[in-house]
Short mmCIF file of C-alpha atoms in Angstrom, two decimals:
data_model
loop_
_atom_site.label_atom_id
_atom_site.label_comp_id
_atom_site.label_asym_id
_atom_site.label_seq_id
_atom_site.Cartn_x
_atom_site.Cartn_y
_atom_site.Cartn_z
CA MET A 75 -12.56 20.79 -8.83
CA GLN A 76 -16.00 19.25 -8.49
CA THR A 77 -17.08 15.64 -8.76
CA LYS A 78 -20.51 14.15 -8.74
CA GLN A 79 -20.04 13.42 -5.09
CA GLY A 80 -19.18 17.00 -4.21
CA PRO A 81 -15.93 18.87 -3.58
CA ALA A 82 -12.63 17.11 -4.21
CA HIS A 83 -12.06 16.37 -0.51
CA ASN A 84 -15.67 15.78 0.50
CA ASN A 85 -14.67 12.35 1.83
CA CYS A 86 -12.44 10.87 4.51
CA PHE A 87 -10.06 8.84 2.35
CA ASP A 88 -7.06 10.81 3.66
CA ILE A 89 -7.94 9.88 7.23
CA ILE A 90 -8.53 6.23 6.31
CA ARG A 91 -5.17 6.04 4.52
CA HIS A 92 -3.34 7.44 7.55
CA LEU A 93 -5.10 4.99 9.85
CA ALA A 94 -4.19 2.13 7.50
CA ALA A 95 -0.54 3.24 7.48
CA ILE A 96 -0.51 3.27 11.29
CA MET A 97 -2.13 -0.17 11.23
CA VAL A 98 0.80 -1.43 9.15
CA ILE A 99 3.26 -0.09 11.74
CA TYR A 100 1.31 -1.73 14.54
CA SER A 101 1.14 -5.09 12.77
CA HIS A 102 4.76 -5.10 11.59
CA HIS A 103 6.03 -4.19 15.04
CA PHE A 104 5.02 -7.61 16.30
CA ALA A 105 6.79 -9.43 13.47
CA LEU A 106 9.92 -7.30 13.80
CA SER A 107 9.95 -8.02 17.54
CA GLY A 108 9.87 -11.77 16.94
CA GLN A 109 6.18 -12.17 17.75
CA ASP A 110 3.16 -13.31 15.74
CA GLU A 111 1.32 -10.48 14.01
CA PRO A 112 -2.31 -9.82 15.02
CA THR A 113 -4.59 -11.63 12.59
CA PHE A 114 -7.72 -10.68 10.70
CA LEU A 115 -10.14 -13.00 8.89
CA GLY A 116 -8.58 -15.98 10.60
CA SER A 117 -5.26 -16.08 8.75
CA GLY A 118 -4.56 -12.62 7.35
CA THR A 119 -2.67 -10.05 9.39
CA LEU A 120 -3.75 -6.53 10.28
CA GLY A 121 -1.03 -5.40 7.91
CA SER A 122 -2.73 -7.30 5.09
CA LEU A 123 -6.03 -5.65 5.97
CA ALA A 124 -4.35 -2.24 5.75
CA VAL A 125 -2.92 -3.04 2.32
CA PHE A 126 -6.37 -4.11 1.07
CA ILE A 127 -7.68 -0.75 2.28
CA PHE A 128 -4.91 1.07 0.40
CA PHE A 129 -5.65 -0.79 -2.83
CA SER A 130 -9.39 -0.22 -2.46
CA ILE A 131 -8.98 3.54 -2.20
CA SER A 132 -6.39 3.52 -5.00
CA GLY A 133 -8.80 1.72 -7.32
CA TYR A 134 -11.48 4.33 -6.66
CA LEU A 135 -9.26 7.41 -6.90
CA ILE A 136 -6.97 6.22 -9.71
CA THR A 137 -9.99 5.54 -11.91
CA GLN A 138 -11.12 9.07 -11.13
CA SER A 139 -7.65 10.32 -12.05
CA TYR A 140 -7.77 8.46 -15.37
CA GLU A 141 -11.16 9.94 -16.24
CA ARG A 142 -9.88 13.46 -15.50
CA ARG A 143 -6.61 13.08 -17.40
CA LYS A 144 -5.64 15.54 -20.12
CA SER A 145 -3.94 12.70 -21.98
CA ASN A 146 -2.58 9.22 -21.35
CA PHE A 147 0.85 10.79 -20.92
CA ASP A 148 -0.58 13.14 -18.29
CA TYR A 149 -1.99 10.14 -16.41
CA ALA A 150 1.30 8.22 -16.59
CA LYS A 151 3.28 11.28 -15.51
CA LYS A 152 1.08 11.88 -12.46
CA ARG A 153 1.25 8.25 -11.40
CA PHE A 154 5.04 8.17 -11.85
CA LEU A 155 5.57 11.35 -9.85
CA ARG A 156 3.34 10.10 -7.03
CA ILE A 157 5.42 6.97 -6.43
CA TYR A 158 8.98 7.17 -7.69
CA PRO A 159 10.46 10.41 -6.29
CA GLY A 160 9.34 9.52 -2.76
CA LEU A 161 10.55 5.95 -3.18
CA ALA A 162 13.93 7.13 -4.50
CA VAL A 163 14.57 9.40 -1.52
CA CYS A 164 13.44 6.68 0.90
CA LEU A 165 15.90 4.24 -0.69
CA ILE A 166 18.74 6.75 -0.44
CA PHE A 167 17.89 7.25 3.24
CA THR A 168 17.72 3.50 3.86
CA LEU A 169 20.75 2.43 1.83
CA TYR A 170 23.15 5.22 2.78
CA LEU A 171 22.07 6.08 6.32
CA CYS A 172 20.48 2.94 7.76
CA CYS A 173 22.65 0.40 5.94
CA GLY A 174 25.71 2.62 6.19
CA LEU A 175 25.47 3.42 9.90
CA PHE A 176 24.07 0.11 11.15
CA GLY A 177 25.68 -2.27 8.68
CA LYS A 178 28.91 -4.26 8.79
CA ALA A 179 31.32 -2.09 6.79
CA GLY A 180 32.07 1.46 7.86
CA TRP A 181 29.90 4.22 6.45
CA ALA A 182 32.53 5.66 4.10
CA GLU A 183 33.56 2.26 2.77
CA TRP A 184 29.93 1.30 2.12
CA ALA A 185 28.82 4.65 0.72
CA LEU A 186 31.72 4.80 -1.74
CA SER A 187 31.16 1.26 -3.01
CA LEU A 188 28.89 0.22 -5.89
CA GLU A 189 26.67 -2.03 -3.76
CA PRO A 190 24.17 0.64 -2.61
CA VAL A 191 23.93 1.93 -6.18
CA LYS A 192 23.19 -1.55 -7.54
CA THR A 193 20.60 -2.22 -4.85
CA PHE A 194 19.02 1.19 -5.48
CA ILE A 195 18.68 0.52 -9.20
CA ARG A 196 17.35 -2.97 -8.62
CA VAL A 197 14.60 -1.82 -6.26
CA MET A 198 13.66 1.21 -8.38
CA VAL A 199 13.47 -0.75 -11.64
CA ILE A 200 11.35 -3.52 -10.13
CA THR A 201 9.40 -0.93 -8.11
CA GLY A 202 9.95 -2.15 -4.59
CA VAL A 203 9.63 -5.87 -5.20
CA GLY A 204 13.40 -5.86 -5.68
CA VAL A 205 13.77 -5.85 -1.89
CA VAL A 206 12.50 -9.43 -1.84
CA GLY A 207 15.36 -11.89 -1.59
CA VAL A 208 18.14 -9.34 -1.05
CA MET A 209 21.43 -10.84 0.02
CA PRO A 210 23.10 -9.53 3.20
CA SER A 211 25.91 -8.07 1.09
CA ASP A 212 23.36 -6.05 -0.90
CA ILE A 213 22.50 -4.06 2.22
CA ASN A 214 25.85 -4.07 4.07
CA ASP A 215 24.60 -6.82 6.40
CA PHE A 216 22.06 -4.34 7.78
CA THR A 217 19.63 -6.28 10.03
CA SER A 218 21.79 -9.45 9.86
CA GLY A 219 21.75 -9.86 13.63
CA TYR A 220 18.23 -8.53 14.11
CA LEU A 221 15.18 -10.48 15.25
CA LEU A 222 13.91 -10.38 11.66
CA SER A 223 17.18 -10.58 9.79
CA ASN A 224 18.29 -9.65 6.27
CA THR A 225 15.17 -7.59 5.61
CA MET A 226 15.84 -4.01 4.54
CA ASN A 227 12.27 -2.84 3.99
CA GLY A 228 9.51 -5.42 4.00
CA SER A 229 6.82 -2.93 2.99
CA LEU A 230 8.11 -1.93 -0.43
CA TRP A 231 7.24 -5.10 -2.33
CA THR A 232 3.55 -4.17 -2.63
CA LEU A 233 4.43 -1.03 -4.64
CA PHE A 234 5.10 -3.16 -7.72
CA PHE A 235 1.52 -4.40 -7.67
CA GLU A 236 0.22 -0.87 -7.11
CA VAL A 237 1.99 0.30 -10.27
CA PHE A 238 0.85 -2.85 -12.08
CA ASP A 239 -2.77 -1.99 -11.28
CA TYR A 240 -2.26 1.60 -12.46
CA ILE A 241 -1.24 0.19 -15.84
CA VAL A 242 -3.94 -2.48 -15.98
CA ILE A 243 -6.87 -0.16 -15.31
CA ALA A 244 -5.55 2.41 -17.81
CA LEU A 245 -5.10 -0.23 -20.52
CA PHE A 246 -8.53 -1.76 -20.03
CA LEU A 247 -10.29 1.62 -19.85
CA THR A 248 -8.52 2.60 -23.07
CA VAL A 249 -9.38 -0.61 -24.93
CA PHE A 250 -12.97 -1.10 -23.76
CA LYS A 251 -15.66 1.51 -24.32
CA ASN A 252 -17.75 -0.15 -21.61
CA LYS A 253 -16.12 1.05 -18.38
CA ASN A 254 -17.77 -1.63 -16.26
CA LEU A 255 -16.35 -4.31 -18.53
CA ALA A 256 -12.93 -2.67 -18.35
CA ALA A 257 -12.84 -3.05 -14.56
CA PHE A 258 -14.78 -6.31 -14.34
CA ILE A 259 -12.53 -8.37 -16.65
CA PRO A 260 -9.31 -7.94 -14.58
CA LEU A 261 -11.39 -8.38 -11.42
CA ILE A 262 -12.87 -11.72 -12.46
CA LEU A 263 -9.54 -12.94 -13.87
CA SER A 264 -7.79 -12.08 -10.61
CA ALA A 265 -10.52 -13.76 -8.56
CA ILE A 266 -10.20 -16.93 -10.65
CA ILE A 267 -6.43 -16.93 -10.21
CA GLN A 268 -6.89 -16.56 -6.45
CA VAL A 269 -9.25 -19.53 -6.38
CA ILE A 270 -6.72 -21.61 -8.30
CA CYS A 271 -3.91 -20.50 -5.97
CA VAL A 272 -5.91 -21.54 -2.90
CA LYS A 273 -6.91 -24.91 -4.36
CA LYS A 274 -3.46 -25.74 -5.76
CA GLY A 275 -1.45 -24.27 -2.90
CA ILE A 276 0.39 -21.85 -5.20
CA THR A 277 2.52 -19.40 -3.23
CA HIS A 278 4.58 -17.66 -5.94
CA LEU A 279 4.84 -14.00 -4.94
CA ALA A 280 4.17 -12.54 -8.39
CA ILE A 281 1.04 -14.64 -8.96
CA ILE A 282 -0.35 -14.23 -5.46
CA GLY A 283 0.36 -10.50 -5.24
CA THR A 284 -0.92 -9.64 -8.70
CA SER A 285 -4.23 -11.40 -8.25
CA LEU A 286 -4.78 -10.69 -4.55
CA PHE A 287 -4.31 -6.92 -4.76
CA THR A 288 -5.97 -6.46 -8.15
CA VAL A 289 -9.27 -7.70 -6.68
CA PRO A 290 -9.82 -4.79 -4.23
CA PHE A 291 -8.31 -2.33 -6.72
CA CYS A 292 -10.81 -3.28 -9.44
CA VAL A 293 -13.72 -3.33 -6.99
CA GLY A 294 -12.75 0.22 -6.05
CA ALA A 295 -12.68 1.09 -9.75
CA LEU A 296 -16.15 -0.40 -10.27
CA LEU A 297 -17.53 1.51 -7.32
CA TYR A 298 -16.22 4.75 -8.81
CA ILE A 299 -17.56 3.96 -12.28
CA ASN A 300 -21.02 3.24 -10.83
CA ARG A 301 -20.95 5.91 -8.12
CA ASP A 302 -24.09 7.67 -9.40
CA ARG A 303 -26.11 4.54 -8.67
CA TRP A 304 -25.31 4.33 -4.97
CA ILE A 305 -23.35 7.26 -3.59
CA ASN A 306 -26.40 9.35 -2.63
CA ASN A 307 -28.60 6.40 -1.67
CA LEU A 308 -28.42 6.01 2.12
CA HIS A 309 -30.43 2.79 2.22
CA LEU A 310 -28.24 1.17 -0.43
CA LYS A 311 -25.07 2.21 1.40
CA VAL A 312 -26.38 0.69 4.64
CA LEU A 313 -27.18 -2.49 2.73
CA MET A 314 -23.67 -2.56 1.24
CA LEU A 315 -22.09 -2.12 4.68
CA THR A 316 -24.28 -4.84 6.18
CA ALA A 317 -23.46 -7.25 3.36
CA GLY A 318 -19.77 -6.47 3.80
CA LEU A 319 -19.91 -7.23 7.52
CA LEU A 320 -21.68 -10.53 6.88
CA VAL A 321 -19.14 -11.56 4.27
CA ILE A 322 -16.25 -10.68 6.60
CA TYR A 323 -17.87 -12.69 9.39
CA PHE A 324 -18.22 -15.79 7.22
CA ALA A 325 -14.83 -15.19 5.59
CA SER A 326 -13.20 -15.85 8.95
CA CYS A 327 -13.86 -19.52 8.18
CA GLY A 328 -10.95 -19.38 5.76
CA GLY A 329 -10.42 -20.78 2.26
CA LEU A 330 -11.94 -19.13 -0.79
CA LEU A 331 -14.08 -16.76 1.25
CA THR A 332 -11.03 -15.30 2.94
CA ASN A 333 -8.90 -14.92 -0.18
CA VAL A 334 -11.54 -13.70 -2.64
CA LEU A 335 -14.68 -12.44 -0.94
CA GLY A 336 -12.88 -11.03 2.10
CA PRO A 337 -10.91 -8.39 0.14
CA ILE A 338 -14.04 -7.51 -1.85
CA ALA A 339 -16.02 -6.92 1.34
CA ILE A 340 -13.21 -4.85 2.84
CA CYS A 341 -13.09 -2.76 -0.31
CA VAL A 342 -16.83 -2.10 -0.42
CA MET A 343 -16.93 -1.09 3.24
CA THR A 344 -13.85 1.14 2.90
CA ILE A 345 -15.24 3.05 -0.07
CA VAL A 346 -18.76 3.40 1.35
CA ILE A 347 -17.42 4.74 4.65
CA GLY A 348 -14.90 6.93 2.84
CA VAL A 349 -17.45 8.77 0.71
CA SER A 350 -20.06 8.99 3.48
CA ILE A 351 -18.01 10.95 6.04
CA LYS A 352 -16.64 14.42 5.37
CA ASP A 353 -13.04 14.99 6.45
CA GLN A 354 -12.94 17.77 9.05
CA LEU A 355 -9.32 17.09 10.03
CA ILE A 356 -6.90 16.79 7.11
CA LYS A 357 -9.04 18.32 4.35
CA GLY A 358 -6.50 17.51 1.67
CA ARG A 359 -3.78 19.65 3.25
CA PHE A 360 -1.29 16.79 3.45
CA ASP A 361 -0.93 13.08 2.88
CA PHE A 362 1.75 11.46 5.01
CA SER A 363 0.38 7.94 4.47
CA PHE A 364 2.78 6.99 1.66
CA GLY A 365 5.77 8.26 3.61
CA ILE A 366 4.63 6.44 6.74
CA TYR A 367 4.27 3.24 4.76
CA ILE A 368 7.70 3.32 3.12
CA TYR A 369 9.80 4.69 6.02
CA ALA A 370 8.36 2.79 8.98
CA PHE A 371 9.97 -0.61 8.41
CA PRO A 372 13.67 0.36 8.56
CA VAL A 373 12.95 2.77 11.41
CA GLN A 374 11.24 0.01 13.39
CA GLN A 375 14.10 -2.39 12.68
CA ILE A 376 16.63 0.03 14.15
CA VAL A 377 14.55 1.13 17.15
CA ILE A 378 13.61 -2.43 18.13
CA ASN A 379 17.05 -3.98 17.74
CA GLU A 380 19.43 -1.14 18.60
CA MET A 381 17.73 0.66 21.48
CA GLY A 382 16.60 -2.18 23.74
CA ILE A 383 13.48 -0.44 25.05
CA PRO A 384 10.11 -2.06 25.91
CA PHE A 385 7.76 -3.19 23.13
CA TYR A 386 5.17 -0.42 23.20
CA ALA A 387 7.74 2.27 23.95
CA SER A 388 9.65 1.21 20.83
CA MET A 389 6.39 1.23 18.85
CA ILE A 390 5.55 4.78 19.93
CA LEU A 391 9.10 6.01 19.26
CA SER A 392 9.08 4.34 15.84
CA LEU A 393 5.76 5.99 15.06
CA LEU A 394 7.05 9.43 16.05
CA ILE A 395 10.26 9.13 14.04
CA THR A 396 8.34 7.79 11.05
CA PHE A 397 5.86 10.67 11.20
CA VAL A 398 8.74 13.17 11.13
CA LEU A 399 10.31 11.44 8.11
CA ALA A 400 6.94 11.11 6.37
CA SER A 401 6.15 14.80 6.88
CA LEU A 402 9.54 15.78 5.47
CA SER A 403 8.95 13.44 2.54
CA TRP A 404 5.56 15.01 1.86
CA PHE A 405 6.55 18.66 2.07
CA LEU A 406 10.00 18.40 0.49
CA VAL A 407 9.53 15.64 -2.10
CA GLU A 408 6.03 14.31 -2.73
CA LYS A 409 3.99 17.51 -2.72
CA PRO A 410 6.38 19.45 -5.01
CA MET A 411 6.39 16.51 -7.45
CA ILE A 412 2.60 16.21 -7.45
CA LYS A 413 2.29 19.89 -8.41
CA ARG A 414 4.44 19.43 -11.52
#
């Protein structure tokens, strides 16, 4: 299938997504080991940077997916099949293997109880954000004695906001004939909410997450909608990258620049780099990034707290195990679902 920027994989978004997923593992490994995570833009972590990158690429590609849809049902079906089957299998792995083998009750007692079923439904229905605030009994006391305790999978909560943005961009593109307006309205609303959150010290997860992640998502959408104006203009792309670097430099001062302009700059740079370099490595043959993102956290928890090996050795082992699980997830679950 052709786009106005060339063949379907005439970009390096797959590579960027895999690097971002590895960046999440690297950043989380510090937190799970009882250390401070490496920071970016003064206060944000490298993990936060990686999530901004994910949302930027999603905004660009999901808008493309919406434009190419056969129907709104076709769009919704594709988005559902990209997230939920992989998430469901990951939850079964985490709840029945990780929580069952490394929790308080024996595996059979836990597996035959209703608790893993209830936790599974809760997380699936609220699309990942259900892991926030889980009680130890919800996960068989898995991680209760760990350095970062009572945390089953601290990566899943962002999936709710990913799905939220899928719905938002589809609704606005359906309602508004002007595509720029359809992406700009949720962008400006989210930016305003972020400004208010910073000024008022609001920390509610739903408000912060919805506004914070919608900003890079909608910028990605705008860049796709206006791609003909910049994608083949080398001088304009250099200018966009330079402006992004300057904004990131000044955003390190903190405050509004960090929370609003920082994610915008990251998004612009991610998309410009992504469409400017042709992927000579993955070429669309696989995408382990989602699997890496959702499996890494429980794997890291177990490796760090159960094996007692040095920091970087545990990081490398966690990465290897996660890659195996992510590859199985892709070939056995995600890829077959995407083809439906």
